[in-house]
Amino acid sequence: MHFAKLGILASSLCSSRHASTRAKMIKTLLVALSVPVLSSLASPAAAPGWGGHHEGGSNGPHHSGEWGPPPPHGPWQHGHQGPVCVVEASSDDSSPAILDAFARCGHNSGSEIGKVVFKNETYNIKQVMNTTGLRNVDVDLQGTLSWDNSDLPYWLNHSLPVGYQNQSSAWLFGGENVKWTGNGYGTLDGNGQTWYDFVNGTNNYPGRPHQITITGTSDSYFSGLRFVQSQMWTMTVIHSQSLLLEDIYVNSTDQKRAVGFEFSSLNTDGADTIYSDNITFRRWTVDNEDDSISAKANSTNILIEDCKFYTGLGVAIGSIGQYPDRFEVVENLTARNIEINNMRYGVYVKTWTGVHSGYPPNGGGGGHGYAANMTFENFNLINASGIFAITQCTSYNSASGNCDTSEFNIRDLSILNWNGTTTSDVIGDMQCSGASPCTGLKIEGVGGIVDTVNGTHPSQYLCDSVVDPTGFNCTGPIWEENSR
């Protein structure tokens, strides 16, 4: 645009009394000056506290203390409104209407943005759903998606394969440039008590479905969602990259039995990452009786921050090393500013032994690979029963022995600046494999932890095959084998 015309436009802008007119003039000015113009829909990149930077190329970032995966660049920043589908709830089964809405409004080309809206109603779901391959779509969940478990044999026989550990799911969901907002109250209710009663403590019951599997998804944003009483694992993130998942609430607790290690709601993980890169979990609240958030096979560049976890096992690495023919990694993971409430650990790492026995999900072993460059910083423990653990003893149906056989290597792991209360005198219970000892372990700044049993600071560091640690000396061997 000619500079004289720019001057006229600027003069008109100053004299205009109408906001809409001024807005149009500003947009014209910015376009003329080659300044990007954002649409009225907020981008997840502008979410509070994203911050950070990404460096290190395809091999992942080197942690600088302010690292975070690059924000997803959803087309809602520049797109225009495409088709809108409002899902009508059925008194019987709403899954056909849900599938139809995503089929009609979930696949959009160019800069067109489709939208799927769930009203503030209850949507009963009686069938498995596959809504993958989505593109350029906003999902607005104002109501409750409620899974009907009156026919458990249906779910056991029809749940959809996840593609890992012979696990399966009630809903496969995924695509490119997806924005899913729950507004702080949109709920996915798995009505899981039926499953907790049915499996009665059986680990990884065949066909028991995960609540939702985010698969084949990239450059996408999930926020303000509530997950209650999940059937099994709550959210599985697999074959995905560049996701921001924030302000999410999970509560999958047994309403009939007290929390214990042999609880019936076993396998109610809050979230699991598998074959995924650049995934951020921010401001999650998880109350469950298993892993809060777990990074499994080939999880890279994972950030977990500003979260509160209750009554489960802790932040988990693994299990991993289950497949003898695969090389798997967990690399570049940071968990920081985490509150641990009445949990077994703050963090624990678990790999399979080097002896292959049985088949997944409850069997395996003999896998290769490594878990490296992991930082767990600023944890506050509230009545934790343990603090930190490594075990390389996971085996078929919790069989014992062979703890020194795993060739899966654990290295460059830091525990930094932990405070709070525990009922244990053991800071770290580190049962590494003699076939591939742990190296680069660092534990510093844990003097603020208090053992409430005797009013002292925990001082024991129990070790097997830990080489040249930083910040601590091993005080003795492992007291007992830890298979989980």
Tab-separated table of C-alpha atoms in Angstrom:
chain	number	residue	atom	x	y	z
A	1	MET	CA	0.000	0.000	0.000
A	2	HIS	CA	1.268	3.483	-0.843
A	3	PHE	CA	2.494	5.508	2.178
A	4	ALA	CA	0.072	8.360	1.352
A	5	LYS	CA	-2.857	5.943	1.606
A	6	LEU	CA	-1.493	4.652	4.888
A	7	GLY	CA	-1.470	8.187	6.209
A	8	ILE	CA	-5.082	8.761	5.164
A	9	LEU	CA	-6.100	5.468	6.797
A	10	ALA	CA	-4.321	6.354	10.039
A	11	SER	CA	-5.971	9.786	10.088
A	12	SER	CA	-9.407	8.243	9.552
A	13	LEU	CA	-8.713	5.765	12.341
A	14	CYS	CA	-8.073	8.546	14.839
A	15	SER	CA	-11.270	10.399	13.908
A	16	SER	CA	-13.637	7.414	13.809
A	17	ARG	CA	-16.114	7.084	16.707
A	18	HIS	CA	-17.320	3.566	15.935
A	19	ALA	CA	-15.447	0.621	17.436
A	20	SER	CA	-16.313	-1.740	14.581
A	21	THR	CA	-15.055	0.743	12.017
A	22	ARG	CA	-11.839	1.288	13.984
A	23	ALA	CA	-11.318	-2.489	14.235
A	24	LYS	CA	-11.633	-2.913	10.467
A	25	MET	CA	-9.196	-0.037	9.897
A	26	ILE	CA	-6.690	-1.521	12.361
A	27	LYS	CA	-6.891	-4.867	10.577
A	28	THR	CA	-6.302	-3.167	7.220
A	29	LEU	CA	-3.318	-1.289	8.647
A	30	LEU	CA	-1.780	-4.448	10.083
A	31	VAL	CA	-2.219	-6.331	6.830
A	32	ALA	CA	-0.627	-3.458	4.966
A	33	LEU	CA	2.315	-3.526	7.349
A	34	SER	CA	2.578	-7.338	7.039
A	35	VAL	CA	1.632	-7.880	10.695
A	36	PRO	CA	-0.181	-11.208	11.334
A	37	VAL	CA	-3.836	-10.845	12.273
A	38	LEU	CA	-5.314	-13.368	14.750
A	39	SER	CA	-8.927	-14.412	14.721
A	40	SER	CA	-11.136	-13.947	17.771
A	41	LEU	CA	-10.589	-17.553	18.848
A	42	ALA	CA	-7.702	-17.843	21.285
A	43	SER	CA	-4.740	-19.970	20.315
A	44	PRO	CA	-3.362	-22.451	22.831
A	45	ALA	CA	0.000	-20.868	22.164
A	46	ALA	CA	-1.308	-17.846	24.050
A	47	ALA	CA	-2.317	-19.890	27.070
A	48	PRO	CA	-0.997	-18.460	30.338
A	49	GLY	CA	2.362	-19.739	31.385
A	50	TRP	CA	3.381	-21.477	28.154
A	51	GLY	CA	6.717	-19.712	28.196
A	52	GLY	CA	9.849	-21.681	27.655
A	53	HIS	CA	11.760	-22.453	24.540
A	54	HIS	CA	12.659	-25.508	22.545
A	55	GLU	CA	16.135	-26.303	21.471
A	56	GLY	CA	18.061	-29.326	20.414
A	57	GLY	CA	16.374	-30.137	17.115
A	58	SER	CA	14.917	-33.522	16.386
A	59	ASN	CA	16.904	-35.120	19.179
A	60	GLY	CA	14.922	-33.088	21.692
A	61	PRO	CA	15.762	-30.199	23.966
A	62	HIS	CA	18.429	-29.932	26.595
A	63	HIS	CA	16.712	-28.897	29.803
A	64	SER	CA	17.391	-25.309	30.764
A	65	GLY	CA	14.833	-25.047	33.557
A	66	GLU	CA	12.328	-23.205	31.364
A	67	TRP	CA	11.863	-25.823	28.703
A	68	GLY	CA	8.542	-26.650	27.165
A	69	PRO	CA	7.453	-28.302	23.934
A	70	PRO	CA	6.719	-25.892	21.095
A	71	PRO	CA	3.091	-24.756	21.231
A	72	PRO	CA	0.673	-26.316	18.782
A	73	HIS	CA	-0.131	-24.023	15.876
A	74	GLY	CA	-3.791	-24.688	15.324
A	75	PRO	CA	-5.544	-23.259	12.288
A	76	TRP	CA	-8.090	-21.585	14.594
A	77	GLN	CA	-5.593	-18.739	14.699
A	78	HIS	CA	-6.332	-17.760	11.107
A	79	GLY	CA	-9.213	-19.929	9.898
A	80	HIS	CA	-12.792	-19.093	9.068
A	81	GLN	CA	-15.919	-20.814	10.332
A	82	GLY	CA	-16.806	-24.044	8.611
A	83	PRO	CA	-19.665	-26.453	9.291
A	84	VAL	CA	-21.156	-26.590	12.801
A	85	CYS	CA	-22.730	-29.766	14.175
A	86	VAL	CA	-24.749	-29.641	17.397
A	87	VAL	CA	-25.063	-33.160	18.788
A	88	GLU	CA	-28.557	-34.054	19.969
A	89	ALA	CA	-28.661	-36.367	22.982
A	90	SER	CA	-30.634	-39.591	22.760
A	91	SER	CA	-32.455	-41.179	25.669
A	92	ASP	CA	-31.029	-44.502	24.490
A	93	ASP	CA	-27.647	-44.349	22.711
A	94	SER	CA	-26.025	-41.111	21.564
A	95	SER	CA	-22.988	-42.702	19.943
A	96	PRO	CA	-24.482	-42.771	16.396
A	97	ALA	CA	-25.194	-39.028	16.619
A	98	ILE	CA	-21.681	-38.367	17.922
A	99	LEU	CA	-20.083	-40.356	15.113
A	100	ASP	CA	-22.259	-38.557	12.558
A	101	ALA	CA	-21.314	-35.116	13.916
A	102	PHE	CA	-17.594	-35.805	13.655
A	103	ALA	CA	-18.037	-37.313	10.186
A	104	ARG	CA	-19.858	-34.190	8.933
A	105	CYS	CA	-17.974	-31.438	10.767
A	106	GLY	CA	-14.629	-32.931	11.772
A	107	HIS	CA	-12.841	-33.117	8.425
A	108	ASN	CA	-12.053	-29.674	7.028
A	109	SER	CA	-9.618	-28.459	4.416
A	110	GLY	CA	-7.622	-25.310	3.976
A	111	SER	CA	-8.369	-22.639	6.557
A	112	GLU	CA	-11.903	-23.826	7.249
A	113	ILE	CA	-12.625	-24.694	10.899
A	114	GLY	CA	-15.469	-27.063	11.693
A	115	LYS	CA	-17.138	-27.306	15.079
A	116	VAL	CA	-18.811	-30.077	17.074
A	117	VAL	CA	-20.942	-28.904	20.000
A	118	PHE	CA	-22.232	-31.014	22.886
A	119	LYS	CA	-25.000	-29.222	24.761
A	120	ASN	CA	-25.348	-29.171	28.546
A	121	GLU	CA	-27.026	-32.561	28.508
A	122	THR	CA	-26.116	-36.188	29.213
A	123	TYR	CA	-25.091	-38.287	26.221
A	124	ASN	CA	-25.365	-42.027	26.867
A	125	ILE	CA	-22.788	-44.109	25.014
A	126	LYS	CA	-23.374	-47.805	24.378
A	127	GLN	CA	-20.954	-48.461	21.513
A	128	VAL	CA	-17.265	-48.098	20.779
A	129	MET	CA	-16.371	-44.984	18.789
A	130	ASN	CA	-13.615	-44.276	16.285
A	131	THR	CA	-13.303	-40.598	15.350
A	132	THR	CA	-9.750	-40.482	14.034
A	133	GLY	CA	-8.333	-38.646	11.035
A	134	LEU	CA	-9.977	-35.379	12.075
A	135	ARG	CA	-8.681	-32.080	10.725
A	136	ASN	CA	-9.309	-28.468	11.686
A	137	VAL	CA	-12.086	-28.889	14.222
A	138	ASP	CA	-13.165	-27.294	17.495
A	139	VAL	CA	-14.968	-29.499	20.021
A	140	ASP	CA	-17.102	-27.760	22.646
A	141	LEU	CA	-18.170	-30.127	25.430
A	142	GLN	CA	-20.742	-28.472	27.701
A	143	GLY	CA	-22.411	-31.620	29.011
A	144	THR	CA	-21.545	-35.174	30.065
A	145	LEU	CA	-20.570	-38.161	27.965
A	146	SER	CA	-21.705	-41.150	30.034
A	147	TRP	CA	-20.651	-44.712	29.194
A	148	ASP	CA	-23.292	-47.406	29.679
A	149	ASN	CA	-21.733	-50.546	31.181
A	150	SER	CA	-24.902	-52.608	31.449
A	151	ASP	CA	-23.498	-55.004	28.820
A	152	LEU	CA	-19.900	-55.721	29.837
A	153	PRO	CA	-19.505	-58.609	27.343
A	154	TYR	CA	-20.114	-56.115	24.520
A	155	TRP	CA	-17.222	-53.921	25.669
A	156	LEU	CA	-14.938	-56.892	26.325
A	157	ASN	CA	-15.520	-58.195	22.795
A	158	HIS	CA	-15.627	-54.913	20.874
A	159	SER	CA	-13.179	-52.507	22.541
A	160	LEU	CA	-10.797	-51.103	19.928
A	161	PRO	CA	-7.089	-52.071	19.823
A	162	VAL	CA	-4.749	-49.335	21.035
A	163	GLY	CA	-1.652	-50.831	19.402
A	164	TYR	CA	0.371	-51.428	22.562
A	165	GLN	CA	0.455	-54.157	25.226
A	166	ASN	CA	-2.687	-55.744	23.745
A	167	GLN	CA	-4.632	-52.900	25.365
A	168	SER	CA	-7.950	-51.648	23.999
A	169	SER	CA	-10.148	-48.565	24.191
A	170	ALA	CA	-13.762	-47.435	24.221
A	171	TRP	CA	-12.958	-44.415	22.032
A	172	LEU	CA	-10.195	-43.767	19.524
A	173	PHE	CA	-9.976	-40.018	18.937
A	174	GLY	CA	-7.475	-38.020	16.948
A	175	GLY	CA	-6.450	-35.757	14.145
A	176	GLU	CA	-4.587	-32.635	13.171
A	177	ASN	CA	-5.288	-29.188	14.578
A	178	VAL	CA	-7.984	-30.160	17.038
A	179	LYS	CA	-9.113	-27.834	19.815
A	180	TRP	CA	-11.238	-29.520	22.480
A	181	THR	CA	-12.584	-27.380	25.307
A	182	GLY	CA	-14.568	-28.647	28.275
A	183	ASN	CA	-15.131	-25.209	29.809
A	184	GLY	CA	-14.117	-26.564	33.218
A	185	TYR	CA	-17.222	-28.740	33.544
A	186	GLY	CA	-17.540	-30.838	30.388
A	187	THR	CA	-17.275	-34.428	31.635
A	188	LEU	CA	-16.417	-37.898	30.375
A	189	ASP	CA	-17.932	-40.347	32.872
A	190	GLY	CA	-16.789	-43.941	32.443
A	191	ASN	CA	-19.054	-45.213	35.253
A	192	GLY	CA	-16.077	-47.335	36.194
A	193	GLN	CA	-17.334	-48.776	39.473
A	194	THR	CA	-18.941	-51.558	37.438
A	195	TRP	CA	-15.508	-52.443	36.083
A	196	TYR	CA	-13.765	-52.148	39.451
A	197	ASP	CA	-16.229	-54.654	40.893
A	198	PHE	CA	-16.017	-56.960	37.885
A	199	VAL	CA	-12.226	-57.283	37.600
A	200	ASN	CA	-11.836	-57.415	41.402
A	201	GLY	CA	-8.125	-56.621	41.354
A	202	THR	CA	-7.203	-58.566	38.201
A	203	ASN	CA	-4.332	-56.752	36.517
A	204	ASN	CA	-4.901	-55.673	32.883
A	205	TYR	CA	-8.095	-57.653	32.392
A	206	PRO	CA	-8.314	-58.548	28.644
A	207	GLY	CA	-10.727	-56.319	26.747
A	208	ARG	CA	-11.287	-53.881	29.608
A	209	PRO	CA	-11.375	-50.575	27.727
A	210	HIS	CA	-9.432	-47.386	28.278
A	211	GLN	CA	-11.766	-44.398	28.442
A	212	ILE	CA	-10.275	-42.460	25.523
A	213	THR	CA	-7.201	-42.895	23.356
A	214	ILE	CA	-5.710	-39.825	21.696
A	215	THR	CA	-4.065	-41.386	18.660
A	216	GLY	CA	-2.393	-40.007	15.558
A	217	THR	CA	-2.889	-36.469	16.826
A	218	SER	CA	-0.723	-33.409	16.225
A	219	ASP	CA	-0.721	-29.657	16.864
A	220	SER	CA	-3.754	-29.888	19.121
A	221	TYR	CA	-5.100	-28.490	22.373
A	222	PHE	CA	-7.255	-30.030	25.108
A	223	SER	CA	-8.430	-28.011	28.110
A	224	GLY	CA	-11.006	-27.787	30.878
A	225	LEU	CA	-12.095	-31.430	30.728
A	226	ARG	CA	-13.249	-33.659	33.595
A	227	PHE	CA	-12.802	-37.439	33.622
A	228	VAL	CA	-14.557	-39.436	36.343
A	229	GLN	CA	-14.659	-43.156	37.127
A	230	SER	CA	-12.723	-44.197	34.040
A	231	GLN	CA	-13.199	-47.800	32.959
A	232	MET	CA	-9.415	-48.391	32.988
A	233	TRP	CA	-6.611	-46.040	31.906
A	234	THR	CA	-8.184	-42.622	31.509
A	235	MET	CA	-6.293	-41.036	28.617
A	236	THR	CA	-3.768	-42.815	26.434
A	237	VAL	CA	-1.712	-40.542	24.172
A	238	ILE	CA	-0.137	-42.657	21.425
A	239	HIS	CA	1.532	-41.894	18.076
A	240	SER	CA	0.999	-38.176	18.711
A	241	GLN	CA	3.065	-35.011	18.823
A	242	SER	CA	2.873	-31.364	19.836
A	243	LEU	CA	-0.066	-31.498	22.230
A	244	LEU	CA	-0.959	-29.172	25.083
A	245	LEU	CA	-3.309	-30.679	27.667
A	246	GLU	CA	-4.131	-28.334	30.514
A	247	ASP	CA	-6.605	-27.721	33.334
A	248	ILE	CA	-7.808	-31.321	33.337
A	249	TYR	CA	-9.383	-33.169	36.278
A	250	VAL	CA	-9.341	-36.947	36.746
A	251	ASN	CA	-11.022	-38.895	39.553
A	252	SER	CA	-11.113	-42.676	39.217
A	253	THR	CA	-11.455	-44.024	42.737
A	254	ASP	CA	-13.203	-47.080	44.101
A	255	GLN	CA	-16.297	-46.008	46.007
A	256	LYS	CA	-16.676	-49.350	47.812
A	257	ARG	CA	-13.188	-50.218	49.022
A	258	ALA	CA	-10.518	-48.294	50.866
A	259	VAL	CA	-7.338	-47.381	49.015
A	260	GLY	CA	-4.703	-50.087	49.236
A	261	PHE	CA	-2.035	-51.706	47.107
A	262	GLU	CA	-4.277	-54.605	46.038
A	263	PHE	CA	-7.139	-52.291	45.175
A	264	SER	CA	-9.873	-53.213	42.733
A	265	SER	CA	-9.482	-50.070	40.631
A	266	LEU	CA	-5.985	-51.122	39.609
A	267	ASN	CA	-4.950	-49.838	36.145
A	268	THR	CA	-6.798	-46.523	36.457
A	269	ASP	CA	-3.844	-44.437	35.229
A	270	GLY	CA	-4.532	-40.737	34.805
A	271	ALA	CA	-2.635	-40.460	31.515
A	272	ASP	CA	-0.051	-42.490	29.604
A	273	THR	CA	2.208	-41.449	26.730
A	274	ILE	CA	3.389	-44.003	24.152
A	275	TYR	CA	5.305	-43.340	20.918
A	276	SER	CA	4.688	-39.621	21.405
A	277	ASP	CA	6.789	-36.459	21.312
A	278	ASN	CA	6.394	-32.911	22.634
A	279	ILE	CA	3.500	-33.467	25.024
A	280	THR	CA	2.705	-31.008	27.842
A	281	PHE	CA	0.494	-31.777	30.841
A	282	ARG	CA	-0.225	-28.578	32.759
A	283	ARG	CA	-2.415	-28.051	35.829
A	284	TRP	CA	-3.773	-31.576	36.030
A	285	THR	CA	-5.513	-32.862	39.142
A	286	VAL	CA	-5.503	-36.659	39.342
A	287	ASP	CA	-7.108	-38.701	42.130
A	288	ASN	CA	-6.780	-42.392	41.352
A	289	GLU	CA	-5.208	-45.594	42.585
A	290	ASP	CA	-2.468	-46.192	40.029
A	291	ASP	CA	0.015	-44.072	38.030
A	292	SER	CA	-0.838	-40.375	38.015
A	293	ILE	CA	0.876	-39.748	34.680
A	294	SER	CA	3.121	-42.357	33.086
A	295	ALA	CA	5.653	-42.032	30.266
A	296	LYS	CA	5.952	-45.361	28.483
A	297	ALA	CA	7.706	-46.575	25.325
A	298	ASN	CA	9.241	-43.911	23.075
A	299	SER	CA	7.977	-40.928	25.034
A	300	THR	CA	10.220	-37.955	24.299
A	301	ASN	CA	10.138	-34.286	25.257
A	302	ILE	CA	7.458	-34.630	27.922
A	303	LEU	CA	6.633	-31.787	30.327
A	304	ILE	CA	4.463	-32.278	33.429
A	305	GLU	CA	4.026	-29.149	35.518
A	306	ASP	CA	1.885	-27.435	38.153
A	307	CYS	CA	-0.095	-30.595	38.967
A	308	LYS	CA	-1.749	-32.092	42.057
A	309	PHE	CA	-1.860	-35.862	42.465
A	310	TYR	CA	-3.768	-37.905	45.062
A	311	THR	CA	-3.880	-41.500	46.416
A	312	GLY	CA	-2.080	-43.187	43.521
A	313	LEU	CA	1.405	-44.528	42.907
A	314	GLY	CA	3.113	-41.365	41.636
A	315	VAL	CA	4.629	-40.006	38.447
A	316	ALA	CA	5.833	-43.101	36.588
A	317	ILE	CA	8.450	-43.914	33.991
A	318	GLY	CA	7.367	-47.195	32.429
A	319	SER	CA	6.837	-49.883	32.611
A	320	ILE	CA	9.192	-50.293	29.682
A	321	GLY	CA	11.466	-52.965	28.235
A	322	GLN	CA	8.612	-55.408	27.782
A	323	TYR	CA	9.245	-56.433	24.165
A	324	PRO	CA	12.439	-58.428	23.443
A	325	ASP	CA	12.548	-57.377	19.788
A	326	ARG	CA	12.241	-53.625	20.373
A	327	PHE	CA	14.548	-50.772	21.304
A	328	GLU	CA	12.549	-48.225	23.278
A	329	VAL	CA	13.380	-44.943	24.995
A	330	VAL	CA	12.070	-42.362	27.394
A	331	GLU	CA	14.074	-39.179	26.942
A	332	ASN	CA	13.927	-35.514	27.881
A	333	LEU	CA	11.227	-35.529	30.523
A	334	THR	CA	10.655	-32.833	33.127
A	335	ALA	CA	8.119	-32.922	35.958
A	336	ARG	CA	8.122	-29.797	38.136
A	337	ASN	CA	5.977	-28.036	40.701
A	338	ILE	CA	4.104	-31.197	41.661
A	339	GLU	CA	2.040	-31.817	44.810
A	340	ILE	CA	1.898	-35.440	46.003
A	341	ASN	CA	-0.933	-36.315	48.426
A	342	ASN	CA	-1.196	-39.650	50.285
A	343	MET	CA	0.640	-41.528	47.569
A	344	ARG	CA	3.053	-44.425	47.448
A	345	TYR	CA	5.844	-42.449	45.728
A	346	GLY	CA	6.587	-39.074	44.293
A	347	VAL	CA	8.299	-40.720	41.309
A	348	TYR	CA	9.101	-44.283	40.376
A	349	VAL	CA	10.817	-45.933	37.408
A	350	LYS	CA	9.946	-49.491	36.398
A	351	THR	CA	11.456	-51.719	33.708
A	352	TRP	CA	10.950	-55.358	32.877
A	353	THR	CA	13.657	-57.902	33.657
A	354	GLY	CA	15.918	-59.211	30.911
A	355	VAL	CA	14.162	-62.570	30.955
A	356	HIS	CA	11.267	-62.897	28.533
A	357	SER	CA	8.299	-64.714	30.028
A	358	GLY	CA	4.702	-64.611	28.871
A	359	TYR	CA	3.078	-62.004	26.652
A	360	PRO	CA	1.729	-58.472	27.138
A	361	PRO	CA	-0.002	-57.003	28.896
A	362	ASN	CA	0.989	-59.064	31.949
A	363	GLY	CA	4.017	-60.811	30.480
A	364	GLY	CA	7.133	-59.926	28.534
A	365	GLY	CA	10.630	-58.727	29.336
A	366	GLY	CA	14.008	-58.761	27.631
A	367	GLY	CA	13.582	-55.369	25.979
A	368	HIS	CA	16.411	-52.960	25.191
A	369	GLY	CA	16.752	-49.180	25.263
A	370	TYR	CA	17.207	-46.429	27.796
A	371	ALA	CA	15.514	-43.786	29.923
A	372	ALA	CA	17.628	-40.642	30.068
A	373	ASN	CA	17.672	-36.924	30.792
A	374	MET	CA	14.838	-36.874	33.314
A	375	THR	CA	14.356	-34.105	35.880
A	376	PHE	CA	11.901	-34.145	38.787
A	377	GLU	CA	11.990	-30.758	40.477
A	378	ASN	CA	10.069	-28.916	43.193
A	379	PHE	CA	7.901	-31.736	44.532
A	380	ASN	CA	5.881	-31.200	47.708
A	381	LEU	CA	5.016	-34.441	49.501
A	382	ILE	CA	1.987	-34.601	51.793
A	383	ASN	CA	1.880	-37.830	53.809
A	384	ALA	CA	3.597	-39.904	51.126
A	385	SER	CA	4.409	-43.491	52.084
A	386	GLY	CA	7.559	-43.440	49.945
A	387	ILE	CA	9.651	-40.917	48.058
A	388	PHE	CA	11.543	-42.232	45.024
A	389	ALA	CA	12.098	-45.710	43.606
A	390	ILE	CA	13.672	-47.543	40.696
A	391	THR	CA	12.900	-51.193	40.016
A	392	GLN	CA	14.123	-53.356	37.155
A	393	CYS	CA	12.310	-56.412	38.509
A	394	THR	CA	8.975	-56.205	36.684
A	395	SER	CA	8.137	-59.682	35.419
A	396	TYR	CA	5.334	-61.984	34.354
A	397	ASN	CA	2.419	-61.713	36.779
A	398	SER	CA	4.764	-60.116	39.349
A	399	ALA	CA	7.074	-63.140	39.456
A	400	SER	CA	10.193	-62.586	41.566
A	401	GLY	CA	13.877	-62.747	40.700
A	402	ASN	CA	16.091	-61.812	37.736
A	403	CYS	CA	16.468	-58.213	38.914
A	404	ASP	CA	20.034	-58.040	37.528
A	405	THR	CA	19.187	-59.221	34.027
A	406	SER	CA	17.661	-56.160	32.342
A	407	GLU	CA	19.783	-54.460	29.694
A	408	PHE	CA	17.468	-51.470	29.602
A	409	ASN	CA	19.596	-48.587	30.910
A	410	ILE	CA	18.530	-45.800	33.276
A	411	ARG	CA	20.760	-42.729	33.345
A	412	ASP	CA	20.930	-38.977	33.902
A	413	LEU	CA	18.024	-38.694	36.321
A	414	SER	CA	17.780	-35.798	38.793
A	415	ILE	CA	15.665	-35.370	41.928
A	416	LEU	CA	15.894	-31.682	42.893
A	417	ASN	CA	14.381	-29.571	45.679
A	418	TRP	CA	11.771	-31.792	47.307
A	419	ASN	CA	9.935	-30.933	50.520
A	420	GLY	CA	7.070	-32.212	52.642
A	421	THR	CA	6.129	-35.187	54.779
A	422	THR	CA	6.467	-38.944	54.456
A	423	THR	CA	6.225	-42.059	56.600
A	424	SER	CA	9.500	-43.447	55.236
A	425	ASP	CA	13.136	-43.047	56.256
A	426	VAL	CA	14.256	-43.965	52.723
A	427	ILE	CA	14.871	-41.167	50.223
A	428	GLY	CA	15.624	-43.513	47.344
A	429	ASP	CA	15.030	-47.220	46.813
A	430	MET	CA	17.082	-47.834	43.662
A	431	GLN	CA	17.117	-51.406	42.431
A	432	CYS	CA	19.059	-51.076	39.180
A	433	SER	CA	20.142	-53.978	36.996
A	434	GLY	CA	23.621	-55.453	37.287
A	435	ALA	CA	23.562	-56.073	33.531
A	436	SER	CA	23.198	-52.323	32.878
A	437	PRO	CA	23.840	-50.234	36.026
A	438	CYS	CA	22.246	-46.836	36.590
A	439	THR	CA	24.551	-43.868	35.996
A	440	GLY	CA	24.200	-40.120	36.364
A	441	LEU	CA	21.711	-40.264	39.248
A	442	LYS	CA	21.519	-36.999	41.199
A	443	ILE	CA	19.542	-36.277	44.357
A	444	GLU	CA	19.918	-32.788	45.835
A	445	GLY	CA	17.860	-30.396	47.931
A	446	VAL	CA	15.753	-32.977	49.769
A	447	GLY	CA	16.538	-31.782	53.305
A	448	GLY	CA	13.059	-30.310	53.632
A	449	ILE	CA	11.420	-33.751	53.723
A	450	VAL	CA	10.340	-34.925	57.195
A	451	ASP	CA	9.670	-38.500	58.290
A	452	THR	CA	6.577	-38.049	60.458
A	453	VAL	CA	7.029	-41.443	62.137
A	454	ASN	CA	10.081	-40.322	64.090
A	455	GLY	CA	10.284	-36.608	63.328
A	456	THR	CA	13.598	-36.828	61.487
A	457	HIS	CA	14.759	-36.245	57.953
A	458	PRO	CA	14.915	-39.396	55.792
A	459	SER	CA	18.530	-40.452	55.362
A	460	GLN	CA	18.584	-43.881	53.728
A	461	TYR	CA	19.679	-44.380	50.119
A	462	LEU	CA	19.249	-48.055	49.282
A	463	CYS	CA	21.073	-49.115	46.139
A	464	ASP	CA	21.819	-52.016	43.832
A	465	SER	CA	24.049	-51.329	40.801
A	466	VAL	CA	24.098	-47.531	41.139
A	467	VAL	CA	27.369	-46.101	39.793
A	468	ASP	CA	28.927	-42.774	40.869
A	469	PRO	CA	25.828	-40.951	42.138
A	470	THR	CA	25.797	-37.195	42.769
A	471	GLY	CA	24.485	-35.601	45.962
A	472	PHE	CA	24.241	-38.805	47.981
A	473	ASN	CA	26.065	-41.951	49.017
A	474	CYS	CA	24.413	-45.345	49.040
A	475	THR	CA	23.820	-46.378	52.658
A	476	GLY	CA	22.981	-50.020	52.036
A	477	PRO	CA	21.413	-52.612	49.749
A	478	ILE	CA	17.769	-52.910	48.833
A	479	TRP	CA	15.809	-54.342	51.749
A	480	GLU	CA	13.353	-56.282	49.630
A	481	GLU	CA	12.634	-56.858	45.977
A	482	ASN	CA	10.232	-54.335	44.512
A	483	SER	CA	8.408	-55.830	41.534
A	484	ARG	CA	6.370	-52.724	40.816
